[in-house]
Amino acid sequence: MRLSDCYNFHDFRKLAQRRLPGPIFNYIDGAADDEATLRQNTASFERCDLVPNVLRGVETIDMSVTVMGQKLAMPFYCSPTALQRLFHHTGERAVAAAAAKYGTMFGVSSLGTVSLEELRRAYDTPQVYQFYFHRDRGLNRAMMQRAKEAGVNVMMLTVDSITGGNRERDLRTGFSIPFSLTLAGMAQFAVKPMWGINYLAHESFKLPQLDQHVDMSGGAMSIGRYFTEMLDPSMNWDDVAEMVQLWNGQFCLKGIMSVADAKRAVEIGCTGIVLSNHGGRQLDGSRAAFDQLAEIVDAVGDQIDVIMDGGIQRGTHVLKALSLGAKAVGVGRFYLYPLAAAGQAGVERALGLMRAEIERGMKLMGCRSIDQLSRENLRFR
């Protein structure tokens, strides 16, 4: 199987599975507990049907959107995800380059493996910085100041991860940073030697957003312990309001799922919210973001930019979310599997296929621009 054989999400997933050692593939692929929320994220779209209009003159299509002050050439962006250079040695560089080619936004995680400064210098496309709220308030302020000085466009605080989810696939393989593999996990690395060769042949793995603050070398701290020991479960709305004021720019909360929380985000001055259950990786059994979208848009959509992520695998999924009132959607696994499969070329192919699906879908829906999508185009079963 080659990259040219990949035409959809499932093809990229299959190719990534062939190329990654099992523990790393399962880190991307897995979710919390019984993984019920992971499955529901995509199933939620299948309960919604599109109702197309015809004879509308759709020879030209404009799929651009403006979200949190950023003009995007297409209505989806690459959500910030951790540890990308574990999946392919080019990591965030490949994702940023692909996003820039297609004129969309990309995110850099606190647990990213390339510095946000390098990416900001190299790629002139909107950049989000995603970070977590630490017990050390000084560390929080320092990370925000660093992002401000780097020229980051949007600050994104993840609010659904004050403790790590119960990801049993990782427990079975011993996946952590640094590696602490079980015998079964080590055996899965042995049968994929090319990954190890690439890992050792390129620059050493690091977490440049945190390397001045957290020692993750020599077994000092795993990713799981980072969530358990470094992040602050006492974080509250007053803490976030202070950060919004300190940032004094585009500020987004990722992980909002209730109307009450969406309204509070408006009250403290946020400019965006991302409806998200962290790809099913945190609270298993939580509701799919798409199922919550309409009521949150109805409550605050005229006051704040509402975005969603989770379960996006097709252009029609994007169109359904936009029709309900989302300003844009984020994708994670959708580009991580292609990254693992083929680096930048894989991400570019995935983004290009999604763009083509959205353009084709808009033509078949009878919509020339995103603002022509509405709930009139949808029916729920």
Coordinates of C-alpha atoms in Angstrom, one line a residue, residues 89-313:
H89 CA 10.5 12.8 12.1
T90 CA 9.3 16.0 10.4
G91 CA 6.5 16.4 12.9
E92 CA 4.9 19.9 13.2
R93 CA 7.1 21.2 10.3
A94 CA 5.2 19.0 7.9
V95 CA 1.8 19.9 9.3
A96 CA 2.6 23.7 9.2
A97 CA 3.9 23.5 5.7
A98 CA 0.8 21.7 4.5
A99 CA -1.5 24.1 6.3
A100 CA 0.3 27.0 4.7
K101 CA 0.0 25.5 1.3
Y102 CA -3.7 25.3 1.6
G103 CA -4.1 28.7 3.4
T104 CA -5.5 27.4 6.7
M105 CA -4.6 27.6 10.3
F106 CA -2.5 25.1 12.3
G107 CA -2.0 24.6 16.0
V108 CA 1.1 24.1 18.1
S109 CA 0.8 22.2 21.4
S110 CA 2.6 22.8 24.7
L111 CA 3.6 19.2 24.2
G112 CA 4.8 20.0 20.7
T113 CA 8.1 18.7 19.4
V114 CA 9.1 21.8 17.3
S115 CA 9.3 25.3 18.8
L116 CA 6.5 27.7 18.2
E117 CA 9.1 30.4 17.3
E118 CA 10.6 28.3 14.5
L119 CA 7.2 27.6 13.0
R120 CA 6.1 31.2 13.3
R121 CA 9.2 32.3 11.4
A122 CA 8.9 29.7 8.7
Y123 CA 5.2 29.7 7.8
D124 CA 3.1 32.8 7.2
T125 CA -0.3 31.2 8.0
P126 CA -2.4 31.7 11.1
Q127 CA -1.0 29.9 14.1
V128 CA -2.7 28.8 17.3
Y129 CA -0.8 28.0 20.5
Q130 CA -2.5 25.5 22.7
F131 CA -1.5 25.2 26.3
Y132 CA -2.5 23.7 29.6
F133 CA -3.0 25.5 33.0
H134 CA -0.1 24.6 35.3
R135 CA 0.0 24.7 39.1
D136 CA 2.9 27.2 38.7
R137 CA 1.2 30.5 37.8
G138 CA 4.5 32.0 36.8
L139 CA 5.0 29.2 34.3
N140 CA 1.6 30.0 32.8
R141 CA 2.5 33.7 32.4
A142 CA 5.9 32.9 31.0
M143 CA 4.4 30.6 28.3
M144 CA 1.9 33.2 27.3
Q145 CA 4.5 35.9 27.1
R146 CA 6.7 33.6 24.9
A147 CA 3.8 33.0 22.6
K148 CA 3.1 36.8 22.4
E149 CA 6.7 37.5 21.5
A150 CA 6.7 34.8 18.9
G151 CA 3.7 36.4 17.1
V152 CA 1.1 33.7 17.7
N153 CA -2.3 34.7 16.4
V154 CA -4.6 32.8 18.7
M155 CA -4.2 31.6 22.3
M156 CA -6.1 28.3 23.0
L157 CA -6.4 27.1 26.5
T158 CA -7.4 23.4 26.9
V159 CA -9.9 23.2 29.7
D160 CA -10.9 19.5 29.6
S161 CA -7.6 18.0 30.7
I162 CA -7.0 18.9 34.3
T163 CA -6.1 15.3 34.7
G164 CA -5.3 12.6 32.1
G165 CA -7.9 10.3 30.7
N166 CA -7.8 6.5 31.3
R167 CA -6.2 5.4 28.1
E168 CA -6.0 1.7 28.5
R169 CA -4.3 0.9 25.2
D170 CA -1.3 3.0 26.5
L171 CA -1.3 1.2 29.8
R172 CA -1.1 -2.2 28.1
T173 CA 1.9 -1.2 25.9
G174 CA 3.6 0.9 28.5
F175 CA 3.6 3.9 26.1
S176 CA 5.0 7.0 27.8
I177 CA 7.6 9.7 27.3
P178 CA 10.3 8.7 28.0
F179 CA 9.5 5.1 26.8
S180 CA 8.7 2.6 29.5
L181 CA 7.5 -0.2 27.3
T182 CA 6.2 -3.6 28.3
L183 CA 7.8 -6.7 26.7
A184 CA 4.8 -6.9 24.3
G185 CA 5.3 -3.2 23.4
M186 CA 9.0 -3.6 22.7
A187 CA 8.3 -6.5 20.4
Q188 CA 6.0 -4.3 18.3
F189 CA 8.9 -1.8 17.9
A190 CA 11.2 -4.7 16.7
V191 CA 8.9 -5.6 13.8
K192 CA 8.9 -2.0 12.5
P193 CA 12.6 -1.2 12.3
M194 CA 12.3 1.7 9.8
W195 CA 10.6 3.8 12.5
G196 CA 13.5 3.3 14.8
I197 CA 16.1 4.1 12.1
N198 CA 14.3 7.3 11.3
Y199 CA 13.9 8.2 15.0
L200 CA 17.6 7.7 15.7
A201 CA 18.9 9.3 12.4
H202 CA 17.3 12.7 13.0
E203 CA 17.6 15.3 15.7
S204 CA 16.9 14.2 19.2
F205 CA 13.3 14.2 20.5
K206 CA 12.4 17.1 22.7
L207 CA 9.5 19.2 23.9
P208 CA 10.8 22.8 23.2
Q209 CA 7.8 24.5 24.7
L210 CA 8.5 22.9 28.1
D211 CA 12.2 22.1 28.1
Q212 CA 13.1 25.1 30.2
H213 CA 10.5 24.3 32.8
V214 CA 9.9 20.5 32.9
D215 CA 12.6 17.7 33.0
M216 CA 11.2 14.8 30.9
S217 CA 14.6 13.1 30.4
G218 CA 16.0 10.1 32.1
G219 CA 12.6 8.9 33.3
A220 CA 12.0 12.0 35.4
M221 CA 8.5 12.5 34.2
S222 CA 6.1 10.7 31.8
I223 CA 3.4 12.4 29.9
G224 CA 0.9 10.8 32.3
R225 CA 2.7 12.2 35.3
Y226 CA 2.8 15.6 33.6
F227 CA -0.9 15.7 33.5
T228 CA -1.2 14.3 37.0
E229 CA 1.5 16.4 38.7
M230 CA 2.0 19.6 36.8
L231 CA -1.5 20.6 35.8
D232 CA -3.8 22.4 38.2
P233 CA -7.2 20.8 38.9
S234 CA -8.2 23.9 40.9
M235 CA -8.3 26.0 37.8
N236 CA -11.5 28.1 37.8
W237 CA -13.2 30.8 35.8
D238 CA -11.4 33.6 37.7
D239 CA -8.0 32.1 36.7
V240 CA -9.0 32.0 33.1
A241 CA -10.5 35.5 33.1
E242 CA -7.2 36.8 34.3
M243 CA -5.4 35.0 31.5
V244 CA -7.8 36.4 28.9
Q245 CA -7.0 39.9 30.1
L246 CA -3.3 39.3 30.2
W247 CA -3.3 37.9 26.6
N248 CA -5.4 40.8 25.3
G249 CA -6.1 39.3 22.0
Q250 CA -7.8 36.3 20.3
F251 CA -8.4 33.8 23.2
C252 CA -10.1 30.5 22.8
L253 CA -11.3 27.8 25.2
K254 CA -11.0 24.3 23.9
G255 CA -13.1 21.7 25.6
I256 CA -16.4 23.6 26.1
M257 CA -19.4 21.3 26.0
S258 CA -22.3 23.0 27.9
V259 CA -24.4 26.1 27.3
A260 CA -23.6 27.4 30.8
D261 CA -19.8 27.2 30.1
A262 CA -20.2 28.7 26.7
K263 CA -22.0 31.7 28.3
R264 CA -19.3 32.1 30.9
A265 CA -16.7 32.1 28.1
V266 CA -18.5 35.1 26.6
E267 CA -18.7 36.9 29.9
I268 CA -15.0 36.7 30.6
G269 CA -14.1 38.0 27.1
C270 CA -13.1 35.0 25.1
T271 CA -13.4 35.4 21.3
G272 CA -13.8 31.7 20.5
I273 CA -14.7 28.3 22.0
V274 CA -14.0 24.9 20.6
L275 CA -16.7 22.3 21.4
S276 CA -14.6 19.2 22.0
N277 CA -14.4 16.1 24.1
H278 CA -10.7 15.7 23.3
G279 CA -11.3 13.1 20.6
G280 CA -12.8 10.8 23.2
R281 CA -9.5 10.7 25.1
Q282 CA -10.7 12.2 28.4
L283 CA -14.2 11.6 29.8
D284 CA -15.6 8.5 28.1
G285 CA -19.4 8.6 27.8
S286 CA -19.4 12.3 27.2
R287 CA -21.6 13.8 24.4
A288 CA -20.4 14.3 20.9
A289 CA -19.5 17.9 20.0
F290 CA -21.7 17.8 16.9
D291 CA -24.7 16.8 19.0
Q292 CA -24.1 19.8 21.3
L293 CA -23.4 22.3 18.5
A294 CA -26.9 23.6 17.7
E295 CA -27.9 24.5 21.3
I296 CA -24.6 26.2 21.9
V297 CA -24.8 28.2 18.7
D298 CA -28.3 29.2 19.5
A299 CA -27.1 30.4 23.0
V300 CA -23.9 32.3 22.1
G301 CA -23.3 32.1 18.4
D302 CA -24.0 35.8 17.8
Q303 CA -21.5 36.7 20.5
I304 CA -18.5 34.4 20.1
D305 CA -17.0 32.2 17.4
V306 CA -18.2 28.7 17.9
I307 CA -15.9 25.9 16.5
M308 CA -16.0 22.2 17.0
D309 CA -13.8 19.2 16.6
G310 CA -14.1 15.4 17.0
G311 CA -15.0 12.7 14.5
I312 CA -14.5 14.7 11.3
Q313 CA -13.6 12.2 8.6

